[in-house]
mmCIF file of C-alpha atoms and ligand atoms in Angstrom:
data_model
loop_
_atom_site.group_PDB
_atom_site.id
_atom_site.type_symbol
_atom_site.label_atom_id
_atom_site.label_comp_id
_atom_site.label_asym_id
_atom_site.label_seq_id
_atom_site.Cartn_x
_atom_site.Cartn_y
_atom_site.Cartn_z
ATOM 1 C CA MET A 1 85.822 128.556 111.897
ATOM 2 C CA ALA A 2 82.105 127.752 111.658
ATOM 3 C CA ARG A 3 81.293 124.422 112.801
ATOM 4 C CA SER A 4 80.195 121.809 110.129
ATOM 5 C CA LYS A 5 77.713 119.213 110.310
ATOM 6 C CA THR A 6 78.376 116.430 107.652
ATOM 7 C CA TRP A 7 75.851 113.689 108.429
ATOM 8 C CA VAL A 8 72.132 112.878 107.948
ATOM 9 C CA ASP A 9 70.212 112.698 111.263
ATOM 10 C CA PHE A 10 67.775 109.943 109.826
ATOM 11 C CA PRO A 11 69.624 107.570 107.441
ATOM 12 C CA SER A 12 67.434 104.949 105.601
ATOM 13 C CA LYS A 13 67.258 101.269 106.917
ATOM 14 C CA PRO A 14 69.509 99.250 104.672
ATOM 15 C CA LYS A 15 67.780 96.729 102.421
ATOM 16 C CA TRP A 16 69.712 93.798 103.867
ATOM 17 C CA THR A 17 71.046 92.573 107.388
ATOM 18 C CA PRO A 18 74.851 92.357 107.659
ATOM 19 C CA PRO A 19 76.085 89.075 109.099
ATOM 20 C CA PRO A 20 76.255 88.633 112.931
ATOM 21 C CA GLY A 21 79.246 90.177 114.503
ATOM 22 C CA ALA A 22 79.700 92.653 111.499
ATOM 23 C CA VAL A 23 82.153 95.504 111.975
ATOM 24 C CA ASP A 24 81.868 99.003 110.530
ATOM 25 C CA ALA A 25 85.566 99.488 110.613
ATOM 26 C CA HIS A 26 86.134 103.125 109.668
ATOM 27 C CA VAL A 27 84.177 105.663 111.753
ATOM 28 C CA HIS A 28 85.078 108.735 113.801
ATOM 29 C CA VAL A 29 83.907 110.533 116.826
ATOM 30 C CA PHE A 30 84.047 114.300 117.224
ATOM 31 C CA GLY A 31 84.275 115.756 120.806
ATOM 32 C CA PRO A 32 81.959 116.318 122.390
ATOM 33 C CA GLU A 33 84.026 119.692 122.324
ATOM 34 C CA ALA A 34 83.151 120.717 125.975
ATOM 35 C CA GLU A 35 84.776 117.570 127.171
ATOM 36 C CA PHE A 36 87.464 116.947 124.474
ATOM 37 C CA PRO A 37 88.422 120.057 122.722
ATOM 38 C CA PHE A 38 89.661 119.914 119.096
ATOM 39 C CA SER A 39 93.303 120.408 118.121
ATOM 40 C CA PRO A 40 94.462 123.975 117.585
ATOM 41 C CA LEU A 41 95.931 122.637 114.412
ATOM 42 C CA ALA A 42 92.602 121.260 113.194
ATOM 43 C CA LYS A 43 91.685 122.034 109.610
ATOM 44 C CA TYR A 44 88.030 121.745 110.128
ATOM 45 C CA HIS A 45 85.823 122.323 113.088
ATOM 46 C CA PRO A 46 82.848 119.775 113.180
ATOM 47 C CA GLU A 47 79.845 119.741 115.210
ATOM 48 C CA ASP A 48 79.770 117.198 118.139
ATOM 49 C CA ALA A 49 79.429 113.681 116.895
ATOM 50 C CA THR A 50 79.230 111.711 120.076
ATOM 51 C CA PRO A 51 79.577 108.063 121.033
ATOM 52 C CA GLU A 52 75.888 107.692 121.770
ATOM 53 C CA MET A 53 75.211 108.842 118.219
ATOM 54 C CA LEU A 54 77.643 106.428 116.781
ATOM 55 C CA PHE A 55 76.096 103.549 118.765
ATOM 56 C CA ALA A 56 72.592 104.463 117.653
ATOM 57 C CA LEU A 57 73.754 104.471 114.043
ATOM 58 C CA ARG A 58 75.709 101.215 114.416
ATOM 59 C CA ASP A 59 72.370 99.480 115.739
ATOM 60 C CA HIS A 60 70.144 101.177 113.209
ATOM 61 C CA LEU A 61 72.407 99.936 110.222
ATOM 62 C CA GLY A 62 72.449 96.240 111.797
ATOM 63 C CA PHE A 63 76.133 96.166 112.808
ATOM 64 C CA SER A 64 77.667 94.780 115.962
ATOM 65 C CA ARG A 65 80.982 96.648 116.228
ATOM 66 C CA ASN A 66 82.997 99.637 115.254
ATOM 67 C CA VAL A 67 86.621 100.547 114.661
ATOM 68 C CA ILE A 68 86.953 104.256 115.608
ATOM 69 C CA VAL A 69 89.891 106.003 113.571
ATOM 70 C CA GLN A 70 91.236 109.100 115.315
ATOM 71 C CA ALA A 71 90.294 112.009 113.036
ATOM 72 C CA SER A 72 92.914 114.786 112.229
ATOM 73 C CA CYS A 73 90.690 117.425 114.029
ATOM 74 C CA HIS A 74 91.569 115.864 117.460
ATOM 75 C CA GLY A 75 95.345 115.861 116.516
ATOM 76 C CA THR A 76 97.402 113.511 118.653
ATOM 77 C CA ASP A 77 95.262 113.558 121.641
ATOM 78 C CA ASN A 78 93.207 110.335 121.706
ATOM 79 C CA ALA A 79 90.978 111.083 124.549
ATOM 80 C CA ALA A 80 87.794 111.438 122.538
ATOM 81 C CA THR A 81 88.404 108.104 120.732
ATOM 82 C CA LEU A 82 89.321 106.314 123.884
ATOM 83 C CA ASN A 83 86.246 107.724 125.636
ATOM 84 C CA ALA A 84 84.065 106.230 122.731
ATOM 85 C CA ILE A 85 85.805 102.905 122.967
ATOM 86 C CA ALA A 86 85.389 102.739 126.850
ATOM 87 C CA LYS A 87 81.685 103.622 126.485
ATOM 88 C CA SER A 88 81.191 100.820 123.734
ATOM 89 C CA THR A 89 81.447 97.864 126.291
ATOM 90 C CA GLY A 90 83.824 95.805 124.202
ATOM 91 C CA ARG A 91 82.087 96.555 120.998
ATOM 92 C CA ALA A 92 84.677 99.259 119.631
ATOM 93 C CA ARG A 93 88.290 99.273 119.109
ATOM 94 C CA GLY A 94 90.498 102.156 117.757
ATOM 95 C CA VAL A 95 93.253 103.477 115.685
ATOM 96 C CA ALA A 96 95.267 106.167 117.147
ATOM 97 C CA VAL A 97 97.214 109.160 115.836
ATOM 98 C CA VAL A 98 100.270 109.508 117.980
ATOM 99 C CA ASP A 99 103.174 111.931 118.392
ATOM 100 C CA PRO A 100 106.034 109.745 116.786
ATOM 101 C CA ASP A 101 108.120 110.168 119.802
ATOM 102 C CA ILE A 102 105.712 108.288 121.974
ATOM 103 C CA GLY A 103 107.104 105.787 124.533
ATOM 104 C CA LEU A 104 106.344 102.256 125.228
ATOM 105 C CA ASP A 105 104.294 103.031 128.411
ATOM 106 C CA ALA A 106 101.985 105.318 126.631
ATOM 107 C CA LEU A 107 101.682 102.906 123.881
ATOM 108 C CA LYS A 108 100.732 100.092 126.409
ATOM 109 C CA ARG A 109 98.069 102.475 127.970
ATOM 110 C CA LEU A 110 96.591 102.934 124.481
ATOM 111 C CA HIS A 111 96.449 99.111 124.047
ATOM 112 C CA ALA A 112 94.724 98.784 127.344
ATOM 113 C CA GLY A 113 92.188 101.331 126.078
ATOM 114 C CA GLY A 114 91.453 99.244 122.906
ATOM 115 C CA ILE A 115 93.749 100.756 120.233
ATOM 116 C CA ARG A 116 95.232 98.248 117.873
ATOM 117 C CA GLY A 117 96.824 100.601 115.192
ATOM 118 C CA ILE A 118 98.185 103.955 114.323
ATOM 119 C CA ARG A 119 97.302 106.185 111.456
ATOM 120 C CA PHE A 120 99.591 108.243 109.225
ATOM 121 C CA ASN A 121 97.732 110.912 107.119
ATOM 122 C CA PHE A 122 99.376 112.252 104.068
ATOM 123 C CA LEU A 123 96.476 114.504 103.043
ATOM 124 C CA LYS A 124 97.843 118.243 102.801
ATOM 125 C CA ARG A 125 94.520 119.539 103.350
ATOM 126 C CA LEU A 126 94.316 117.663 106.683
ATOM 127 C CA VAL A 127 97.891 117.840 108.194
ATOM 128 C CA ASP A 128 100.764 120.337 108.080
ATOM 129 C CA ASN A 129 103.423 117.649 107.923
ATOM 130 C CA ALA A 130 103.798 113.983 107.493
ATOM 131 C CA PRO A 131 107.432 113.052 108.592
ATOM 132 C CA LYS A 132 108.200 109.696 107.004
ATOM 133 C CA ASP A 133 111.518 108.893 108.985
ATOM 134 C CA LYS A 134 109.589 109.470 112.265
ATOM 135 C CA PHE A 135 106.608 107.475 111.097
ATOM 136 C CA ILE A 136 108.845 104.482 110.173
ATOM 137 C CA GLU A 137 110.522 104.650 113.679
ATOM 138 C CA VAL A 138 107.096 104.543 115.526
ATOM 139 C CA ALA A 139 105.878 101.793 113.241
ATOM 140 C CA LYS A 140 108.904 99.652 114.300
ATOM 141 C CA ARG A 141 108.045 100.402 117.987
ATOM 142 C CA ILE A 142 104.316 99.361 117.699
ATOM 143 C CA ALA A 143 105.126 96.060 115.692
ATOM 144 C CA PRO A 144 105.845 93.968 118.880
ATOM 145 C CA LEU A 145 102.380 95.051 120.249
ATOM 146 C CA GLY A 146 100.836 93.201 117.338
ATOM 147 C CA TRP A 147 99.424 96.509 115.941
ATOM 148 C CA HIS A 148 99.182 97.622 112.364
ATOM 149 C CA VAL A 149 99.441 100.854 110.501
ATOM 150 C CA VAL A 150 96.679 102.719 108.693
ATOM 151 C CA VAL A 151 97.636 105.034 105.870
ATOM 152 C CA TYR A 152 95.768 107.647 104.153
ATOM 153 C CA PHE A 153 96.910 109.045 100.931
ATOM 154 C CA GLU A 154 95.798 109.912 97.383
ATOM 155 C CA ALA A 155 96.640 108.237 94.254
ATOM 156 C CA ASP A 156 98.945 110.924 92.855
ATOM 157 C CA ILE A 157 101.631 110.189 95.664
ATOM 158 C CA LEU A 158 101.268 106.348 95.487
ATOM 159 C CA GLU A 159 104.555 105.815 93.494
ATOM 160 C CA GLU A 160 106.768 108.061 95.671
ATOM 161 C CA LEU A 161 105.309 106.465 98.913
ATOM 162 C CA ILE A 162 106.431 102.881 98.042
ATOM 163 C CA PRO A 163 109.879 102.901 99.671
ATOM 164 C CA PHE A 164 108.087 104.256 102.840
ATOM 165 C CA LEU A 165 105.524 101.541 102.731
ATOM 166 C CA GLU A 166 108.168 98.886 102.387
ATOM 167 C CA ALA A 167 109.940 100.021 105.462
ATOM 168 C CA ILE A 168 107.007 99.567 107.717
ATOM 169 C CA PRO A 169 107.238 96.056 109.337
ATOM 170 C CA THR A 170 103.628 95.586 110.105
ATOM 171 C CA THR A 171 100.356 95.076 108.305
ATOM 172 C CA ILE A 172 99.331 98.144 106.572
ATOM 173 C CA VAL A 173 95.698 99.180 105.871
ATOM 174 C CA VAL A 174 95.178 101.680 102.977
ATOM 175 C CA ASP A 175 92.122 104.112 103.585
ATOM 176 C CA HIS A 176 89.658 104.302 100.791
ATOM 177 C CA LEU A 177 91.700 102.348 98.341
ATOM 178 C CA GLY A 178 94.407 105.192 98.089
ATOM 179 C CA ARG A 179 91.721 107.551 96.672
ATOM 180 C CA PRO A 180 91.936 106.438 93.035
ATOM 181 C CA ASP A 181 90.330 108.201 90.193
ATOM 182 C CA ILE A 182 87.302 105.943 89.743
ATOM 183 C CA ALA A 183 86.227 107.572 86.561
ATOM 184 C CA GLN A 184 89.200 106.039 84.927
ATOM 185 C CA GLY A 185 87.304 102.625 85.288
ATOM 186 C CA PRO A 186 88.226 99.172 86.562
ATOM 187 C CA ASN A 187 91.388 99.048 84.362
ATOM 188 C CA GLY A 188 92.490 102.701 84.871
ATOM 189 C CA ALA A 189 95.958 103.692 85.742
ATOM 190 C CA ASP A 190 95.330 104.590 89.273
ATOM 191 C CA ILE A 191 93.591 101.325 90.221
ATOM 192 C CA ALA A 192 96.174 99.224 88.162
ATOM 193 C CA ALA A 193 98.971 100.873 90.235
ATOM 194 C CA PHE A 194 97.040 100.037 93.362
ATOM 195 C CA LYS A 195 96.490 96.401 92.508
ATOM 196 C CA ALA A 196 100.264 96.140 91.547
ATOM 197 C CA LEU A 197 101.089 97.331 95.058
ATOM 198 C CA LEU A 198 98.685 94.830 96.576
ATOM 199 C CA ASP A 199 100.022 92.113 94.363
ATOM 200 C CA SER A 200 103.536 92.514 95.276
ATOM 201 C CA HIS A 201 103.052 93.237 98.969
ATOM 202 C CA PRO A 202 101.035 90.583 100.884
ATOM 203 C CA ASN A 203 101.079 92.720 104.156
ATOM 204 C CA ILE A 204 99.159 95.524 102.489
ATOM 205 C CA TRP A 205 95.393 95.528 103.132
ATOM 206 C CA THR A 206 92.792 98.153 101.980
ATOM 207 C CA LYS A 207 89.475 99.623 103.094
ATOM 208 C CA VAL A 208 87.026 99.205 100.232
ATOM 209 C CA SER A 209 85.191 102.324 101.565
ATOM 210 C CA GLY A 210 84.358 105.827 100.350
ATOM 211 C CA PRO A 211 81.833 105.604 97.355
ATOM 212 C CA GLU A 212 80.537 109.049 98.619
ATOM 213 C CA ARG A 213 84.147 110.430 98.211
ATOM 214 C CA LEU A 214 85.354 108.629 95.041
ATOM 215 C CA SER A 215 82.153 108.337 92.748
ATOM 216 C CA PRO A 216 81.700 111.055 90.393
ATOM 217 C CA MET A 217 78.354 109.410 89.488
ATOM 218 C CA GLY A 218 76.902 109.393 93.112
ATOM 219 C CA PRO A 219 74.227 107.119 94.378
ATOM 220 C CA PRO A 220 73.694 104.182 93.631
ATOM 221 C CA PHE A 221 77.544 104.429 93.019
ATOM 222 C CA ASP A 222 77.532 102.116 89.818
ATOM 223 C CA ASP A 223 81.109 103.406 88.982
ATOM 224 C CA PHE A 224 82.494 102.593 92.415
ATOM 225 C CA VAL A 225 80.848 98.993 92.291
ATOM 226 C CA GLU A 226 82.540 98.234 88.977
ATOM 227 C CA VAL A 227 85.921 99.219 90.094
ATOM 228 C CA VAL A 228 85.672 97.757 93.751
ATOM 229 C CA ARG A 229 83.877 94.409 93.345
ATOM 230 C CA PRO A 230 87.009 92.901 91.442
ATOM 231 C CA ILE A 231 89.243 94.232 94.292
ATOM 232 C CA VAL A 232 87.103 92.431 97.043
ATOM 233 C CA GLU A 233 87.263 89.142 94.771
ATOM 234 C CA ARG A 234 90.925 89.438 94.215
ATOM 235 C CA TYR A 235 91.952 90.136 97.866
ATOM 236 C CA PRO A 236 89.193 88.649 100.010
ATOM 237 C CA ASP A 237 91.223 88.259 103.144
ATOM 238 C CA ARG A 238 92.770 91.787 102.955
ATOM 239 C CA VAL A 239 89.860 94.007 102.867
ATOM 240 C CA LEU A 240 87.920 96.111 105.283
ATOM 241 C CA TRP A 241 84.790 98.223 105.076
ATOM 242 C CA GLY A 242 83.492 101.240 106.846
ATOM 243 C CA THR A 243 80.655 103.914 106.516
ATOM 244 C CA ASP A 244 83.185 106.651 107.338
ATOM 245 C CA TRP A 245 80.549 108.252 109.552
ATOM 246 C CA PRO A 246 80.339 111.212 110.444
ATOM 247 C CA HIS A 247 81.768 111.736 106.997
ATOM 248 C CA PRO A 248 84.232 114.562 107.791
ATOM 249 C CA ASN A 249 84.638 117.399 105.365
ATOM 250 C CA MET A 250 81.556 116.045 103.227
ATOM 251 C CA GLU A 251 79.605 119.217 103.259
ATOM 252 C CA HIS A 252 78.099 118.993 99.896
ATOM 253 C CA ARG A 253 77.309 115.249 99.028
ATOM 254 C CA ILE A 254 76.579 114.127 102.430
ATOM 255 C CA PRO A 255 75.605 110.434 101.992
ATOM 256 C CA ASP A 256 72.766 108.460 103.460
ATOM 257 C CA ASP A 257 74.533 105.770 105.586
ATOM 258 C CA GLY A 258 71.649 103.130 104.709
ATOM 259 C CA THR A 259 72.387 103.495 100.965
ATOM 260 C CA LEU A 260 76.252 102.927 101.726
ATOM 261 C CA VAL A 261 75.323 99.707 103.620
ATOM 262 C CA ASP A 262 73.459 98.600 100.452
ATOM 263 C CA VAL A 263 76.434 99.173 98.301
ATOM 264 C CA LEU A 264 78.093 96.300 100.171
ATOM 265 C CA LEU A 265 76.034 93.569 98.603
ATOM 266 C CA ARG A 266 77.079 94.679 95.339
ATOM 267 C CA ILE A 267 80.853 94.745 96.007
ATOM 268 C CA ALA A 268 80.869 91.502 98.055
ATOM 269 C CA VAL A 269 78.309 89.393 96.316
ATOM 270 C CA THR A 270 78.625 86.032 98.223
ATOM 271 C CA GLU A 271 77.986 85.223 101.860
ATOM 272 C CA ASP A 272 81.472 84.022 102.139
ATOM 273 C CA LEU A 273 83.085 87.314 100.856
ATOM 274 C CA GLN A 274 80.568 89.404 103.052
ATOM 275 C CA HIS A 275 81.689 87.394 106.145
ATOM 276 C CA LYS A 276 85.328 87.790 105.287
ATOM 277 C CA LEU A 277 85.068 91.579 104.728
ATOM 278 C CA LEU A 278 82.712 92.477 107.743
ATOM 279 C CA VAL A 279 83.604 89.873 110.289
ATOM 280 C CA ALA A 280 86.684 87.711 109.775
ATOM 281 C CA ASN A 281 89.079 90.318 108.423
ATOM 282 C CA PRO A 282 88.420 92.928 111.120
ATOM 283 C CA GLU A 283 88.470 90.294 113.844
ATOM 284 C CA ARG A 284 92.128 89.497 112.852
ATOM 285 C CA LEU A 285 93.313 93.104 113.155
ATOM 286 C CA TYR A 286 91.194 94.386 116.028
ATOM 287 C CA TRP A 287 89.814 91.520 118.213
ATOM 288 C CA ALA A 288 92.619 89.076 118.081
ATOM 289 C CA ASP A 289 92.996 89.456 121.838
HETATM 290 O O1 LIG B 1 88.230 109.961 107.453
HETATM 291 C C1 LIG B 1 88.085 110.047 106.305
HETATM 292 O O2 LIG B 1 87.813 109.208 105.624
HETATM 293 C C2 LIG B 1 88.403 111.362 105.740
HETATM 294 C C3 LIG B 1 88.773 112.585 106.148
HETATM 295 C C4 LIG B 1 89.111 113.179 107.267
HETATM 296 C C5 LIG B 1 90.033 112.534 107.928
HETATM 297 O O3 LIG B 1 90.634 111.408 107.555
HETATM 298 C C6 LIG B 1 90.648 113.099 109.269
HETATM 299 O O4 LIG B 1 90.324 114.093 109.666
HETATM 300 O O5 LIG B 1 91.573 112.535 109.726
HETATM 301 C C7 LIG B 1 88.841 113.392 104.856
HETATM 302 O O6 LIG B 1 89.034 112.906 103.758
HETATM 303 O O7 LIG B 1 88.559 114.531 104.925
#
């Protein structure tokens, strides 16, 4: 498989400065492959996106901290993610992908390495299987550690996932709003179903991220803003935000990360909302201890 590069080398400088302590709460690292090989089951083969590159981007964009989410190309070996967290000198925490049979000792080692959650990925193009029963078992095992679960799915399976989500005893964070069809607009069926989920489940949060993936219009992402600003205002204490650098699989519409940061001002329009989204909310999940 040819190696893919999905980020820009010189993103623009954002037009505003995020608040002190701001967290970019959805990023990944890839490799470096020579040290941390990719999974044999990986569905894509990215170029190295190293911790040093991530930290340079963090500083360039004006953020203080990162949450590094284990990407599917590294399977259940979290070594690359842990390496990046260790190099961050306390400025990164992480979300792991684990073998559901993992024991308590291994979970505690991940905790010591800065992991505060696990991710369940339901995208068929990224993973071969997503065993719900096993996922529920491991979710019960991580609950006493104070961790949460991150779930990645697309809008077409939201309805069938509800019993599964209801069996998870922790906070749940849904990646990229459960990937609704943004073209339906702010009152479309997909986003209405997602709001109904959040309204009836106070333990479910979401990342209001991914305009580059969700917006048919593209920059400056007016369609995304129209749908997402009401979400930030309706659930101000249950939203996180991230660039999604290095934008896995975005080979055609690779975003300028500076432009993504500028979208923030339009979805979180007061200082209070910005502080919750970028500082207070991620601190509750990732820096509570
Ligand atoms: O991280 C993301 O936002 C998106 C991904 C990749 C991914 O999740 C993974 O590899 O685990 C995607 O949609 O291809």
